[in-house]
Short mmCIF file of C-alpha atoms in Angstrom, two decimals:
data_model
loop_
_atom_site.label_atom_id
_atom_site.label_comp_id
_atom_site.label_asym_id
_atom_site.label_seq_id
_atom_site.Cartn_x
_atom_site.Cartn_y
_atom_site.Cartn_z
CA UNK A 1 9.70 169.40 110.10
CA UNK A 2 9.28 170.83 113.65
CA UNK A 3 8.53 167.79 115.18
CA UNK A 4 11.05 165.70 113.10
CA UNK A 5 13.98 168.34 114.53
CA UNK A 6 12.34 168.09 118.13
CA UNK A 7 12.53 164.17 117.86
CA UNK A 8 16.20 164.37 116.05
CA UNK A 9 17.33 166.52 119.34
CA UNK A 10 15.40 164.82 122.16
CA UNK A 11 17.46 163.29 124.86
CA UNK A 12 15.83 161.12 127.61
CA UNK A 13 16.13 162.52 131.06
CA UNK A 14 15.93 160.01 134.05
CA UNK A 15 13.67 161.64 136.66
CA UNK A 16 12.10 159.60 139.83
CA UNK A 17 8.67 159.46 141.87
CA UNK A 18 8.16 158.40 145.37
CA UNK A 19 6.19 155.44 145.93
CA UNK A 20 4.31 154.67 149.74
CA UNK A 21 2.77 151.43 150.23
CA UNK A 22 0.42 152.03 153.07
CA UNK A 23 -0.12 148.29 153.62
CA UNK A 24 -3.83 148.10 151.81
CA UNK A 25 -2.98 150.53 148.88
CA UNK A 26 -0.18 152.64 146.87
CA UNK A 27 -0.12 156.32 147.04
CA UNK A 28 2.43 158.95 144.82
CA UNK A 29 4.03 161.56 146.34
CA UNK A 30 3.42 164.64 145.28
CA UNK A 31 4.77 168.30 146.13
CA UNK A 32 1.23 170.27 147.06
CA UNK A 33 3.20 173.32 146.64
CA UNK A 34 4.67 172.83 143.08
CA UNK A 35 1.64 172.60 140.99
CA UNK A 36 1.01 169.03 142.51
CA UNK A 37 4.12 168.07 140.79
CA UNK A 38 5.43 163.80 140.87
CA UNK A 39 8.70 164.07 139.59
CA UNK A 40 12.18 164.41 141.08
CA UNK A 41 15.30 165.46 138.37
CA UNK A 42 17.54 164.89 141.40
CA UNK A 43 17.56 161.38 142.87
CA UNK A 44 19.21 162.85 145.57
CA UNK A 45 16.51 165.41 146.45
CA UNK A 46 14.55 162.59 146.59
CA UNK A 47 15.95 160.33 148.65
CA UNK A 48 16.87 162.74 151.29
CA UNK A 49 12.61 164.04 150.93
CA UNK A 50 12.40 160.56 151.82
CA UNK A 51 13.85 160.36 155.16
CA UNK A 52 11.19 163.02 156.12
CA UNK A 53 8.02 160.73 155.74
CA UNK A 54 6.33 159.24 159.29
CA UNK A 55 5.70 155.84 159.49
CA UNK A 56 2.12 156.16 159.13
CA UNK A 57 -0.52 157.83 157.24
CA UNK A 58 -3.86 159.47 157.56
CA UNK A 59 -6.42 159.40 154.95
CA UNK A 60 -6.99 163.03 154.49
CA UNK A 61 -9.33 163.54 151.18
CA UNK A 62 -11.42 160.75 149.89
CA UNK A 63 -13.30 162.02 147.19
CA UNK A 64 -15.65 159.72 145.31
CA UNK A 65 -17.25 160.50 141.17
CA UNK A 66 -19.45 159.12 139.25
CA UNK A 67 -18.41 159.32 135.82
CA UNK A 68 -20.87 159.35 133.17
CA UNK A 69 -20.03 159.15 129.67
CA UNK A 70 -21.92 159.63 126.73
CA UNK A 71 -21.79 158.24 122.89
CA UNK A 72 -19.35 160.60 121.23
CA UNK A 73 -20.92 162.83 118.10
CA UNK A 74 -21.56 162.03 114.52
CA UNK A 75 -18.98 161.70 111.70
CA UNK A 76 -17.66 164.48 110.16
CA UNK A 77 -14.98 163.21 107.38
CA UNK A 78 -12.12 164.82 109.57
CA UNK A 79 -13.72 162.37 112.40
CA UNK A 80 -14.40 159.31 110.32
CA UNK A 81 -11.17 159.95 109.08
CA UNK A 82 -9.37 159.93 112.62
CA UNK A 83 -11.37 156.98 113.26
CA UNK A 84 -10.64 154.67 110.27
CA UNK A 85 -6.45 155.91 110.90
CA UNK A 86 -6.84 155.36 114.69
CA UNK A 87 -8.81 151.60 113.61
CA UNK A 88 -7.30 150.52 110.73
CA UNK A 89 -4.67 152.81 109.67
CA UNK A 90 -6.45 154.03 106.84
CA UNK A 91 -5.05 157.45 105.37
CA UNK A 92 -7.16 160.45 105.32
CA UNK A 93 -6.95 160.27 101.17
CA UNK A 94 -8.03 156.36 101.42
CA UNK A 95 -10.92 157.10 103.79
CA UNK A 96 -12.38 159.51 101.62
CA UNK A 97 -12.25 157.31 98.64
CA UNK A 98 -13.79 154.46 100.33
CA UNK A 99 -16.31 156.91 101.86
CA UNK A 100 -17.22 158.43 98.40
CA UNK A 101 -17.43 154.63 96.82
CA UNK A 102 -20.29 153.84 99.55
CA UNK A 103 -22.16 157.10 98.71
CA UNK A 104 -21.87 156.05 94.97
CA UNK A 105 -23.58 153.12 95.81
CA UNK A 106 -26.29 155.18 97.74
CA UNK A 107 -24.83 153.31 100.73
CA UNK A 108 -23.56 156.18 102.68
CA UNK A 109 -24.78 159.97 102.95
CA UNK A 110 -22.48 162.38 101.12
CA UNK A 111 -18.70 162.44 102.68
CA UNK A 112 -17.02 165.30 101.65
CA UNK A 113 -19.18 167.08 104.98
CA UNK A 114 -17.42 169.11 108.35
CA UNK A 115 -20.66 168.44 110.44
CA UNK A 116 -20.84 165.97 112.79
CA UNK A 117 -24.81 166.67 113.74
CA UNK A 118 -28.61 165.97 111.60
CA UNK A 119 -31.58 167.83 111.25
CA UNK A 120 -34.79 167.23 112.94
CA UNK A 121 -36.59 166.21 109.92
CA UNK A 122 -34.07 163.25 109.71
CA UNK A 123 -34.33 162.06 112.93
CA UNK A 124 -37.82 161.59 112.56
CA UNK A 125 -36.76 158.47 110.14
CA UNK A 126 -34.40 156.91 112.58
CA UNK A 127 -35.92 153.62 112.23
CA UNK A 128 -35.51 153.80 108.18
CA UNK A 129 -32.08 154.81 108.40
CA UNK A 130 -31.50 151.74 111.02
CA UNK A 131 -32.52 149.58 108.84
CA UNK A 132 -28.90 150.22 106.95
CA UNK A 133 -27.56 148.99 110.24
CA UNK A 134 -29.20 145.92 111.01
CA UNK A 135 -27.61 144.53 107.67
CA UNK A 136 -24.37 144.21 109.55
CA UNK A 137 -24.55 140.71 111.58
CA UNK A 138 -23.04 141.87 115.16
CA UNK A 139 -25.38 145.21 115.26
CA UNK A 140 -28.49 143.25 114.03
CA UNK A 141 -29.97 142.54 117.17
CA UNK A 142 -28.81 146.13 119.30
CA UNK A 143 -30.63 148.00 115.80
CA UNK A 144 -33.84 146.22 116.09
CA UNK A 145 -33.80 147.12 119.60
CA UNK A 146 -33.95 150.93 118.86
CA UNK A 147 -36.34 150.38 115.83
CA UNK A 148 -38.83 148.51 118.30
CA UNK A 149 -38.48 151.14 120.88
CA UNK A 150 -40.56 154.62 119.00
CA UNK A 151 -39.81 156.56 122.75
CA UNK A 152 -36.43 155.64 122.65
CA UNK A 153 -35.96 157.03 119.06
CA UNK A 154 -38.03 160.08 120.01
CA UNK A 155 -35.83 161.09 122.59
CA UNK A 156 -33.00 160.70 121.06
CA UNK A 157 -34.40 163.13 118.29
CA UNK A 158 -34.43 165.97 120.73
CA UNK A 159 -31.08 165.68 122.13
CA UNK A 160 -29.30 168.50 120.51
CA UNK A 161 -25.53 166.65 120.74
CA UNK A 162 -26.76 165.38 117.44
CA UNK A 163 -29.73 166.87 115.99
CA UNK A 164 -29.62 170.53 115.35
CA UNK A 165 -30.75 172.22 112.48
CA UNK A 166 -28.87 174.91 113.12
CA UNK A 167 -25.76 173.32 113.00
CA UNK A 168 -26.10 171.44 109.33
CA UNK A 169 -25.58 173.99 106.60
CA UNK A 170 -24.88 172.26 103.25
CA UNK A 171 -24.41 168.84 104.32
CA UNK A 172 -25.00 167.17 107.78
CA UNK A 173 -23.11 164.24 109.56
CA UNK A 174 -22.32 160.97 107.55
CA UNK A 175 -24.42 158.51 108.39
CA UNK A 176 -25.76 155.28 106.66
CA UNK A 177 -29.44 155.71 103.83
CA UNK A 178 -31.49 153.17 104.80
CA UNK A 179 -31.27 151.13 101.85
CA UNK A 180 -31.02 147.75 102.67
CA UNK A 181 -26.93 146.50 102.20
CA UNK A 182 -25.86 143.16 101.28
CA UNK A 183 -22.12 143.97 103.47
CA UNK A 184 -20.74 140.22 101.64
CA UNK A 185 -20.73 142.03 98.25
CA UNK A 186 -18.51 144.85 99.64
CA UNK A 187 -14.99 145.03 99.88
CA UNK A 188 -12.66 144.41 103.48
CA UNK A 189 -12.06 148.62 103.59
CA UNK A 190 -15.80 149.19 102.32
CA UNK A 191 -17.28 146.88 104.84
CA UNK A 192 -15.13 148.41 107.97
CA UNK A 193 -16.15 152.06 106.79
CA UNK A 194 -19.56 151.22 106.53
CA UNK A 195 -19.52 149.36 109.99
CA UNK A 196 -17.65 152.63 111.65
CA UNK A 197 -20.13 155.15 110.22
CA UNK A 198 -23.30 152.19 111.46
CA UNK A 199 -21.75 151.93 114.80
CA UNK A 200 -21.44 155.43 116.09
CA UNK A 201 -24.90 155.82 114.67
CA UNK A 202 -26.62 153.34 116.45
CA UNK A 203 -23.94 154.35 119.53
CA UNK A 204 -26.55 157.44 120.23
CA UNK A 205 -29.26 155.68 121.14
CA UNK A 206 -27.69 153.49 123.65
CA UNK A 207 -26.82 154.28 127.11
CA UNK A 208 -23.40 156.43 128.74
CA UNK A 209 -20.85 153.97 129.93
CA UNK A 210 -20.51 154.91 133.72
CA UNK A 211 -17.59 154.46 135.87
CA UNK A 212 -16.97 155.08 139.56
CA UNK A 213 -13.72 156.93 140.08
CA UNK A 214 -12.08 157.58 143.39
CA UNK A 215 -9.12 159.74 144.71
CA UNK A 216 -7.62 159.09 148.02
CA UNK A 217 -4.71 161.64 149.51
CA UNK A 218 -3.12 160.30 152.54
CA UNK A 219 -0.90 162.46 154.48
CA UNK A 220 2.35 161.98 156.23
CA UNK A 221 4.63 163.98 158.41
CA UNK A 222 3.02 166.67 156.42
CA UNK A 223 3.55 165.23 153.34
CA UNK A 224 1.19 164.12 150.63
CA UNK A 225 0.62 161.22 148.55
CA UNK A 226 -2.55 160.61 145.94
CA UNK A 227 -3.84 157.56 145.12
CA UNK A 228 -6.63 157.18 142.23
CA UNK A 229 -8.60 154.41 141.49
CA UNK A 230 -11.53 153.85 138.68
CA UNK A 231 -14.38 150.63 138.69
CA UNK A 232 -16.47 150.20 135.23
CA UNK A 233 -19.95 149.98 136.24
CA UNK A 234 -21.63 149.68 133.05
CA UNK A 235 -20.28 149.74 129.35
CA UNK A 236 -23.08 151.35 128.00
CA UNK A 237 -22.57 151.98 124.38
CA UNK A 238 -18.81 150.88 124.21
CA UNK A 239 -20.23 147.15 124.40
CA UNK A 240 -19.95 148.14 120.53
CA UNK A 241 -16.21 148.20 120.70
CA UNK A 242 -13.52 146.08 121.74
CA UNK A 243 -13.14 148.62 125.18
CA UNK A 244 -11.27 146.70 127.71
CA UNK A 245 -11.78 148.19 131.17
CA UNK A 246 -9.14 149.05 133.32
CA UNK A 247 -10.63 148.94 136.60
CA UNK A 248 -7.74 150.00 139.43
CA UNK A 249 -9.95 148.87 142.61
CA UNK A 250 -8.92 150.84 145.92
CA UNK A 251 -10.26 149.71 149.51
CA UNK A 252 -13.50 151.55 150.98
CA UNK A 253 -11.25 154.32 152.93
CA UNK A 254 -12.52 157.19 154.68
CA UNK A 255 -11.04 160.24 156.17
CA UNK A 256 -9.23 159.90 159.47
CA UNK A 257 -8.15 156.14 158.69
CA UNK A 258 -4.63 155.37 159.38
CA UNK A 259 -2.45 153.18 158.11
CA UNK A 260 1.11 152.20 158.73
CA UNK A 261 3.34 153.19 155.94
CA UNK A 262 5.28 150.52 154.92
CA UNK A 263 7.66 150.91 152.35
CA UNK A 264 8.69 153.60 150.44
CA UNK A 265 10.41 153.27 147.00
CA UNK A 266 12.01 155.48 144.47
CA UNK A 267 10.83 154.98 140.70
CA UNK A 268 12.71 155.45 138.23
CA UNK A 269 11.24 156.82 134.78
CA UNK A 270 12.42 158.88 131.59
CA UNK A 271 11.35 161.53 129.86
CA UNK A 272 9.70 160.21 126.54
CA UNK A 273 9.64 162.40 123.27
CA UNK A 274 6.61 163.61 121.71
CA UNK A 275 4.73 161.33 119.17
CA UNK A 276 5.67 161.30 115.96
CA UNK A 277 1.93 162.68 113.88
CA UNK A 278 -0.29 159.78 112.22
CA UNK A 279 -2.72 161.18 110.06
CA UNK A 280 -5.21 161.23 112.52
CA UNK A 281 -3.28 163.49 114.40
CA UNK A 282 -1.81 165.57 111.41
CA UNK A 283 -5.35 166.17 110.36
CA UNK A 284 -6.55 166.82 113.72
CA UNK A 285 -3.65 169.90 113.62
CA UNK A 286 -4.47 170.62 110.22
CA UNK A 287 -7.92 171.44 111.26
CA UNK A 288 -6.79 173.68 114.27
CA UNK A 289 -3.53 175.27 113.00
CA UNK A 290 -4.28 178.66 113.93
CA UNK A 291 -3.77 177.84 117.82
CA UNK A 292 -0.11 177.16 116.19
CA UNK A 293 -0.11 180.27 114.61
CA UNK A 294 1.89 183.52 116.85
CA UNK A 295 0.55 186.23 114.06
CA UNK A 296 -2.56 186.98 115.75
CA UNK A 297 -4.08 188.47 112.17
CA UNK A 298 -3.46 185.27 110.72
CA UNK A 299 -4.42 183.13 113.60
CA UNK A 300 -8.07 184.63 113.65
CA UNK A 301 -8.33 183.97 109.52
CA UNK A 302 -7.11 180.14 110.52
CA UNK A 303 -9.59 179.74 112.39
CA UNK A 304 -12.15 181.19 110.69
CA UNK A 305 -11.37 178.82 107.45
CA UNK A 306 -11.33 176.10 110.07
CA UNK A 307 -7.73 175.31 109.52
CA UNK A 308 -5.73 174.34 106.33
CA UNK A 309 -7.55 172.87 103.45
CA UNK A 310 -11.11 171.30 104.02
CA UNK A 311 -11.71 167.34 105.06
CA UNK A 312 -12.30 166.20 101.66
CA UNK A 313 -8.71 167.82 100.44
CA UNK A 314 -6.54 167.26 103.59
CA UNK A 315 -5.79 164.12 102.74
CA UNK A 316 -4.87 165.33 99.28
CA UNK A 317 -2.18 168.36 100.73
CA UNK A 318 -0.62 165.18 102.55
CA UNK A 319 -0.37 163.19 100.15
CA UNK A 320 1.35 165.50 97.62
CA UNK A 321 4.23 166.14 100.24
CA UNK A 322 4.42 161.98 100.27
CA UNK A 323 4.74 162.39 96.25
CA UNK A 324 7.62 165.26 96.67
CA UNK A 325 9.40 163.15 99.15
CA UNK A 326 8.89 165.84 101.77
CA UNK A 327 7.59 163.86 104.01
CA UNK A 328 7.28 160.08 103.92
CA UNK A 329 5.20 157.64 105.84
CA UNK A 330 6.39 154.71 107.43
CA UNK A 331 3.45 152.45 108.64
CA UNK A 332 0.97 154.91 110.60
CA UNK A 333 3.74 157.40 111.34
CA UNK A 334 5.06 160.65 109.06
CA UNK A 335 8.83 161.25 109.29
CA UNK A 336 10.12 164.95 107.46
CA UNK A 337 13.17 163.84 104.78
CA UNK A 338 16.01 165.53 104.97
CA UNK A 339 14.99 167.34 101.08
CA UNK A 340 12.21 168.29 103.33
CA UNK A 341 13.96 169.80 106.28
CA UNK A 342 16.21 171.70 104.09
CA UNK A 343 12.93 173.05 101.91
CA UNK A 344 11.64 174.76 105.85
CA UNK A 345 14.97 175.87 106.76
CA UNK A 346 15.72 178.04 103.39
CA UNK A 347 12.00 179.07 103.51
CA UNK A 348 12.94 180.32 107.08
CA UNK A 349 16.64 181.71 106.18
#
């Protein structure tokens, strides 16, 4: 209801952002002694901030980073839940049903789970539970990989982002038995759980993608502009995904270069509301609703239940506000009804 009343009330604002072209590359102004800050609310503050700049500028920073990024963890049902909304637009109550029909079938490991890591004694039958994996066509070849490489699998096994015994109580991570799947006999939202749960396992034992990211500040007349650029180097394990890279190339600059400045532009943009919640994103709050909570008592017991509800019955709190047309769901998004609104507002009254 919060967000429905924020999203009822929101008016665009125009704002603008200063745009140098220093002949090879485009840099953004920005004000070093607001908090770095892009934006102008008054195009005429702008302009006239305009009228200031040289008419060249001096590379003043280049900073260069390699960034390295590693396979994400395990699934959790609150993750695997995020992930089959975020893929497929799966509810959290749907995901859990699918994800309890594949452990029926001995398929899956059991769902209804809040870790995301394994225990040691499991990872010492990675190549078993790989064999689960190489059943689905497109990971056949990457899974026999890792089941031909013993050192590979051993590492991997020690690397406490997924195996820690000390983080499994009752259940650990969902991840595929072993047993040897014939994915034709399963159905469309069967076979793209299964594949999401196979993927991010097999996504541990393959490498970090890696990308090269740059930031360039240029300076002129005493004013500052930034310029960032990013170059994939390798995909590492999103080659499993359909990751298209965004690479924003910027020439090899170093400090002390100058460059004429061009042109300078004014952008226009406008403010843009916040999202509406999916149920990735309700669940994600769901799970973390005492950082929304200003009763510090009842923040602390939030957080100590890990949020409202548990995985396995988030889905089922949502889905009972559908069925008392609190809340309804329109494709991926939740809107609050007005019978909903009015429940919140007596409730506050």
């Amino acid at each position: 209801v919060q967000r429905e009343l924020e999203l009822r009330n929101f008016v665009p604002k125009p704002y603008w952002e200063i745009e140098g072209d220093f002949s090879q590359y485009k840099g953004t102004y920005f004000d070093h002694n607001n908090e770095n800050e892009t934006k102008f609310f008054s195009k005429e503050k702008a302009e006239a901030l305009m009228k200031q700049f040289g008419t060249h500028g001096t590379v003043v920073q280049v900073s260069k980073k390699k960034e390295t990024k590693y396979a994400p963890a395990l699934h959790s049902l609150q993750e695997l839940s995020n992930e089959a909304n975020r893929t497929y637009g799966y509810t959290m109550a749907e995901t859990l049903k699918i994800a309890q029909s594949l452990y029926e079938k001995k398929i899956l490991s059991y769902p209804r789970t809040d870790s995301q890591y394994i225990t040691s004694a499991i990872a010492k039958e990675f190549g078993t539970y790989l064999k689960s994996v190489a059943c689905i066509p497109e990971l056949k070849n990457r899974a026999n990989q890792v089941m031909n490489n013993p050192t590979l699998m051993n590492e991997v096994a020690k690397n406490k982002k997924y195996v820690d015994d000390k983080k499994v109580s009752d259940h650990y991570a969902i991840i595929p038995t072993g047993v040897t799947v014939d994915v034709s006999n399963l159905s469309e939202k069967e076979r793209n759980i299964f594949t999401l749960v196979c993927k991010r396992f097999l996504a541990i034992f393959m490498p970090p993608m890696i990308t090269n990211k740059t930031n360039i500040v240029t300076e002129s007349n005493g004013h500052l502009f930034h310029t960032n650029g990013s170059v994939l180097i390798d995909l590492g394990y999103m080659s499993l995904y359909n990751y298209k890279a965004n690479n924003t190339v910027v020439p090899d600059l170093k400090k002390g270069d100058v460059f004429e400045l061009q042109t300078v532009n004014l952008v226009e943009k406008k403010t843009t509301p916040p999202a509406r919640y999916t149920d990735e994103t309700l669940g994600k709050v769901m799970e973390n609703v005492g950082r929304l909570v200003e009763d510090e008592e009842l923040s602390n017991v939030l957080k100590e239940a890990n949020g409202l509800g548990t995985p396995a019955t988030r889905g089922a709190i949502v889905e009972k506000l559908v069925d008392l047309k609190m809340i309804e769901r329109k494709r991926k998004s939740f809107y609050a009804t007005d019978f909903g609104i009015s429940i919140i507002q007596s409730l506050e009254g």
